[in-house]
């Protein structure tokens, strides 16, 4: 079972939900009416709740070359992998801010970020956090299982672009080059027992309508095949990062709003995630319309919340750490610049002003299961 044949066939036979999504993306469909339908459905299926989470970067080491990413292997950035104790220090800081749900993020570098290390991080954090999810390099089912056993409940993997030719152009070295291996990652995660599967596309790489249609088809496929897990979807737009990659395709704020609303109407039960890549204005505007999960007060570098690990900063050359002299106030390099710089408390307060109920944990014991 795989999404690959469905993707290869696009825009061939579409399910009713994907056809509806495609129709709603047309500019002739009135955006204001679409937005109020989306808002009604969000209320109906999710109430007024907005789940808050924080990304916690473990490492910015990476063996891949992804043209658009600050952590790309050839970027001469300051790198760092936190020790498990340092990860705990970062997580305790987030817990003190109110977070009960964290997403552990790492570049792909098996030498620095091994399965054993990831399992230990999850185990340690689960002692005081009810919800720990992962966004790390794709693994086999058998490598995911110990992470689920350690207590990880969610797995997030973005396809970046659903166009195999563009994907090949943008991913020129490292295991991430394999488009089809990545594409099946969500299903492998489901088979391993993750209770929440997050997918997404990075907007700014390819023409957005084609990416959106493929993303919607992927959501549709996973919701039907992996029905015991909850599915979430993200639509990150490119942000400035080391390497200075320039977006190749624009997605305007208006079209972005249409995308969020069309997803909500076509897939009323899907969780929609919005990160601090987006501005305060966009996040506040979309909060009631379709978005159900938000990161807040985010740092996108390891040690970004507490300064943990600063003494281990280095550059990495051919897989080896090369020590550097670090000046006062220098930290590990971030993956990308965030746009919404409000603290978590400020975001929560604004959500309350908007009539929403910020919820700090993302955990539901009723959702679970194993096997596609
Ligand atoms: S997108 Fe992920 S895999 Fe690619 S360079 Fe960045 S951290 Fe590495």
XYZ file of C-alpha atoms and ligand atoms in Angstrom:
380
model
C 0.000 0.000 0.000
C 1.424 3.335 -0.962
C 0.386 6.842 -1.926
C 2.850 6.713 -4.852
C 0.405 5.341 -7.497
C -2.189 7.954 -6.492
C 0.365 10.749 -6.875
C 1.578 9.419 -10.223
C -2.020 9.399 -11.467
C -2.819 13.014 -10.416
C -4.900 14.819 -11.512
C -6.546 11.617 -12.756
C -9.316 10.055 -10.712
C -9.999 12.288 -7.711
C -12.038 11.310 -4.669
C -15.123 13.487 -3.964
C -13.261 15.324 -1.144
C -10.250 16.142 -3.320
C -12.521 17.204 -6.194
C -14.330 19.538 -3.798
C -10.982 20.907 -2.606
C -9.936 21.527 -6.208
C -13.189 23.362 -6.908
C -12.842 25.550 -3.806
C -9.357 26.605 -4.894
C -10.763 28.294 -7.984
C -10.696 32.121 -7.790
C -14.391 32.270 -8.821
C -15.374 30.759 -5.456
C -16.154 33.667 -3.133
C -13.430 33.782 -0.458
C -15.558 35.476 2.202
C -18.285 32.816 1.914
C -15.641 30.065 1.902
C -14.056 31.550 5.048
C -17.340 31.610 6.953
C -18.064 27.985 5.986
C -14.559 27.063 7.179
C -15.089 28.895 10.458
C -18.430 27.139 11.076
C -16.923 23.719 10.425
C -13.904 24.413 12.634
C -16.276 25.315 15.496
C -18.382 22.228 14.842
C -15.476 19.760 14.806
C -12.916 21.387 17.121
C -14.937 23.808 19.252
C -13.015 26.936 20.193
C -9.826 25.127 21.134
C -6.393 25.960 19.734
C -3.688 23.482 20.646
C -0.331 25.090 21.373
C 3.014 23.351 21.021
C 6.673 24.305 20.844
C 9.394 22.966 18.559
C 12.494 21.837 20.464
C 15.547 21.580 18.206
C 17.896 18.775 19.227
C 20.512 19.199 16.526
C 21.266 21.233 13.423
C 23.681 18.662 11.980
C 22.632 17.321 8.595
C 24.048 15.062 5.892
C 21.632 16.304 3.243
C 21.826 19.148 0.782
C 18.420 20.809 0.592
C 18.889 24.077 -1.290
C 16.317 25.990 0.759
C 17.348 24.981 4.297
C 19.686 26.776 6.679
C 20.957 23.416 8.021
C 21.960 22.167 4.556
C 25.252 20.229 4.758
C 27.410 22.737 2.868
C 26.300 25.825 4.786
C 29.213 26.908 7.026
C 26.977 27.419 10.062
C 27.537 26.989 13.786
C 26.325 23.508 14.624
C 25.356 21.767 17.809
C 23.729 18.579 19.060
C 22.308 18.854 22.545
C 23.039 16.181 25.132
C 20.003 14.477 26.659
C 20.484 16.572 29.827
C 20.504 19.745 27.729
C 17.362 18.607 25.903
C 15.721 18.125 29.279
C 16.783 21.638 30.357
C 15.173 23.109 27.221
C 12.015 21.050 27.733
C 11.729 22.043 31.402
C 11.964 25.673 30.335
C 9.065 25.109 27.904
C 7.078 23.227 30.547
C 7.530 26.183 32.918
C 6.053 28.415 30.212
C 2.987 26.182 30.171
C 3.675 23.834 27.237
C 2.628 20.194 27.586
C 3.251 19.334 23.943
C 6.641 19.558 22.242
C 7.884 18.626 18.809
C 11.482 17.366 18.818
C 13.178 18.526 15.612
C 16.555 17.467 14.241
C 18.477 17.497 10.993
C 19.316 14.104 9.502
C 22.689 12.886 10.726
C 22.748 9.302 12.059
C 26.148 9.827 13.703
C 24.943 12.712 15.877
C 21.200 11.905 16.005
C 20.925 8.125 16.418
C 17.795 6.121 17.164
C 19.127 5.379 20.667
C 19.648 9.102 21.323
C 16.147 9.960 20.082
C 14.551 7.232 22.223
C 16.433 8.479 25.286
C 15.304 12.072 24.649
C 11.679 10.950 24.328
C 11.848 8.773 27.442
C 13.347 11.581 29.497
C 10.773 14.154 28.385
C 7.795 11.868 28.819
C 8.484 11.906 32.568
C 7.009 15.404 32.704
C 5.393 16.079 29.306
C 2.271 14.199 28.156
C 2.866 14.815 24.456
C 6.147 14.385 22.591
C 6.234 14.238 18.791
C 9.151 13.955 16.365
C 10.244 15.671 13.179
C 13.439 13.849 12.216
C 14.913 12.075 9.180
C 12.680 9.257 7.812
C 13.254 5.789 9.267
C 12.144 2.197 8.714
C 9.149 0.819 10.633
C 11.475 -1.212 12.878
C 13.452 1.936 13.756
C 10.281 3.861 14.592
C 8.915 1.196 16.922
C 11.404 1.836 19.784
C 10.540 5.547 19.559
C 6.835 4.777 19.908
C 7.646 2.416 22.775
C 9.638 5.233 24.424
C 6.468 7.364 24.359
C 6.541 9.406 21.143
C 2.967 9.960 19.980
C 3.350 11.882 16.725
C 5.568 11.879 13.657
C 5.817 14.835 11.315
C 7.365 14.590 7.854
C 6.981 17.143 5.081
C 7.351 16.055 1.495
C 8.568 19.614 0.730
C 7.459 19.359 -2.922
C 5.272 16.690 -4.543
C 6.921 17.231 -7.930
C 9.604 14.510 -8.315
C 11.606 16.493 -10.919
C 11.714 19.643 -8.803
C 12.480 17.527 -5.743
C 15.529 16.050 -7.525
C 16.746 19.544 -8.433
C 16.473 20.814 -4.852
C 17.813 17.744 -3.012
C 21.196 17.032 -4.511
C 22.988 14.956 -1.865
C 22.245 12.686 1.062
C 19.548 10.091 1.774
C 16.802 12.677 1.370
C 17.398 12.514 -2.391
C 15.060 9.517 -2.490
C 11.663 11.120 -3.179
C 9.640 7.871 -2.999
C 11.207 6.678 0.247
C 10.200 9.945 1.853
C 6.724 9.817 0.337
C 5.939 6.525 2.109
C 7.282 7.707 5.457
C 3.870 8.668 6.881
C 2.548 5.151 6.280
C 5.635 3.566 7.829
C 5.100 5.778 10.877
C 1.485 4.627 11.101
C 2.491 0.974 10.877
C 4.968 1.570 13.706
C 2.125 2.811 15.910
C 2.336 6.622 15.949
C -1.042 8.060 16.946
C -0.637 11.316 15.060
C 0.796 11.697 11.578
C 1.704 15.153 10.299
C 2.393 15.900 6.660
C 3.017 19.087 4.715
C 4.467 20.819 1.690
C 6.867 23.751 1.727
C 5.250 26.534 -0.269
C 7.597 28.703 -2.304
C 9.335 25.824 -4.100
C 6.932 24.862 -6.896
C 3.699 26.306 -8.341
C 1.365 26.312 -5.367
C -1.835 24.972 -6.973
C -0.193 21.711 -8.039
C 1.445 21.312 -4.619
C -1.862 22.012 -2.867
C -3.729 19.423 -4.933
C -1.113 16.741 -4.233
C -1.112 17.633 -0.534
C -4.916 17.375 -0.401
C -4.775 13.993 -2.165
C -2.185 12.818 0.385
C -4.373 13.985 3.288
C -7.358 12.195 1.749
C -5.341 9.001 1.258
C -3.960 8.964 4.812
C -7.307 9.753 6.438
C -8.832 6.733 4.702
C -5.902 4.309 5.042
C -4.500 5.293 8.423
C -7.837 5.928 10.077
C -6.775 5.004 13.604
C -4.335 7.921 13.719
C -5.202 11.594 13.621
C -3.812 13.367 10.586
C -2.510 16.926 10.654
C -1.379 19.064 7.759
C 1.012 22.016 7.560
C 1.571 24.509 4.771
C 4.820 26.269 5.736
C 5.851 29.121 3.442
C 9.554 29.703 2.834
C 11.365 32.046 5.211
C 14.849 33.600 4.958
C 17.594 31.175 6.068
C 21.351 30.589 5.748
C 22.120 29.778 2.118
C 19.835 32.637 0.997
C 17.636 30.497 -1.233
C 15.058 32.628 -3.026
C 11.448 31.414 -3.366
C 10.679 30.207 -6.871
C 6.916 30.508 -6.613
C 4.858 32.919 -4.569
C 1.808 32.073 -2.521
C 0.051 35.331 -1.601
C -1.637 35.864 1.763
C -5.027 35.780 0.035
C -4.319 32.470 -1.705
C -2.826 31.089 1.512
C -6.082 31.948 3.304
C -8.042 30.241 0.526
C -5.851 27.161 0.881
C -6.471 26.885 4.643
C -10.229 27.410 4.245
C -10.544 24.987 1.318
C -8.722 22.297 3.300
C -11.026 22.798 6.255
C -14.192 22.592 4.145
C -13.055 19.574 2.113
C -11.605 17.764 5.162
C -13.547 18.958 8.243
C -11.723 16.594 10.615
C -8.120 17.240 9.625
C -5.899 19.141 12.068
C -4.364 22.222 10.447
C -1.063 23.477 11.863
C 0.356 26.993 11.582
C 3.860 27.874 12.753
C 5.635 31.073 13.696
C 6.947 31.285 10.117
C 3.758 33.266 9.580
C 3.261 36.803 10.830
C 1.232 37.799 13.842
C -1.418 39.285 11.518
C -1.852 36.124 9.423
C -1.855 33.862 12.477
C -4.454 35.903 14.297
C -6.577 36.066 11.150
C -6.483 32.345 10.425
C -6.815 31.206 14.044
C -10.594 30.967 13.963
C -10.940 30.010 10.309
C -9.402 26.571 10.074
C -6.168 26.350 12.025
C -6.352 24.042 15.057
C -2.711 23.820 16.209
C -0.090 26.532 16.549
C 3.481 26.728 17.665
C 4.272 29.748 19.825
C 7.312 31.520 21.250
C 9.477 29.326 19.013
C 13.252 29.067 18.650
C 14.533 27.228 15.552
C 18.047 26.417 16.754
C 19.301 23.839 19.293
C 19.665 25.469 22.691
C 17.493 28.370 21.554
C 15.394 28.590 24.731
C 18.049 28.410 27.431
C 21.411 28.761 25.660
C 22.111 25.097 26.553
C 25.087 23.531 24.778
C 26.754 26.774 23.675
C 30.143 25.461 24.765
C 29.843 22.643 22.199
C 29.406 24.887 19.148
C 31.461 23.847 16.132
C 31.479 23.605 12.369
C 31.117 20.198 10.738
C 33.404 19.146 7.904
C 33.087 15.707 6.284
C 31.155 14.380 9.290
C 33.736 15.603 11.814
C 33.212 18.364 14.369
C 35.787 21.155 13.949
C 36.096 23.429 17.009
C 35.606 27.183 16.494
C 36.150 30.255 18.624
C 32.714 31.544 19.468
C 32.211 35.217 20.229
C 30.073 36.514 23.055
C 26.375 36.299 22.173
C 26.854 33.773 19.327
C 24.564 30.740 19.275
C 23.883 27.745 17.061
C 22.515 28.810 13.679
C 18.747 28.764 13.311
C 16.932 26.778 10.613
C 15.000 29.826 9.448
C 13.920 33.218 10.761
C 10.595 33.195 12.530
C 8.068 35.927 11.812
C 5.723 35.913 14.815
C 8.050 36.845 17.666
C 5.451 37.033 20.436
C 6.004 34.966 23.559
C 3.825 31.918 24.171
C 1.919 33.812 26.877
C 1.240 36.694 24.483
C -0.046 34.323 21.804
C -2.306 32.587 24.347
C -3.660 35.932 25.543
C -4.390 37.060 21.983
C -6.226 33.791 21.272
C -8.418 34.398 24.318
C -9.169 37.908 23.065
C -10.237 36.310 19.770
C -12.710 34.097 21.644
C -10.570 30.958 21.403
C -9.423 28.616 24.126
C -5.661 27.906 24.072
C -4.932 24.315 25.088
C -1.364 23.461 26.010
C -1.405 19.754 25.408
C -2.096 17.598 22.366
C -2.984 14.230 23.669
C -6.006 12.023 23.360
C -5.814 8.517 24.769
C -8.697 7.464 22.538
C -6.621 7.866 19.403
C -4.322 5.009 18.746
C -3.622 1.825 16.895
C -1.161 0.147 14.693
C -1.014 -0.955 11.117
C -2.184 0.529 7.784
S 15.411 20.334 5.348
Fe 15.912 18.774 6.859
S 17.095 17.268 5.712
Fe 17.136 19.143 4.496
S 19.003 20.231 5.130
Fe 17.310 20.975 6.393
S 17.401 19.730 8.236
Fe 18.581 18.670 6.652
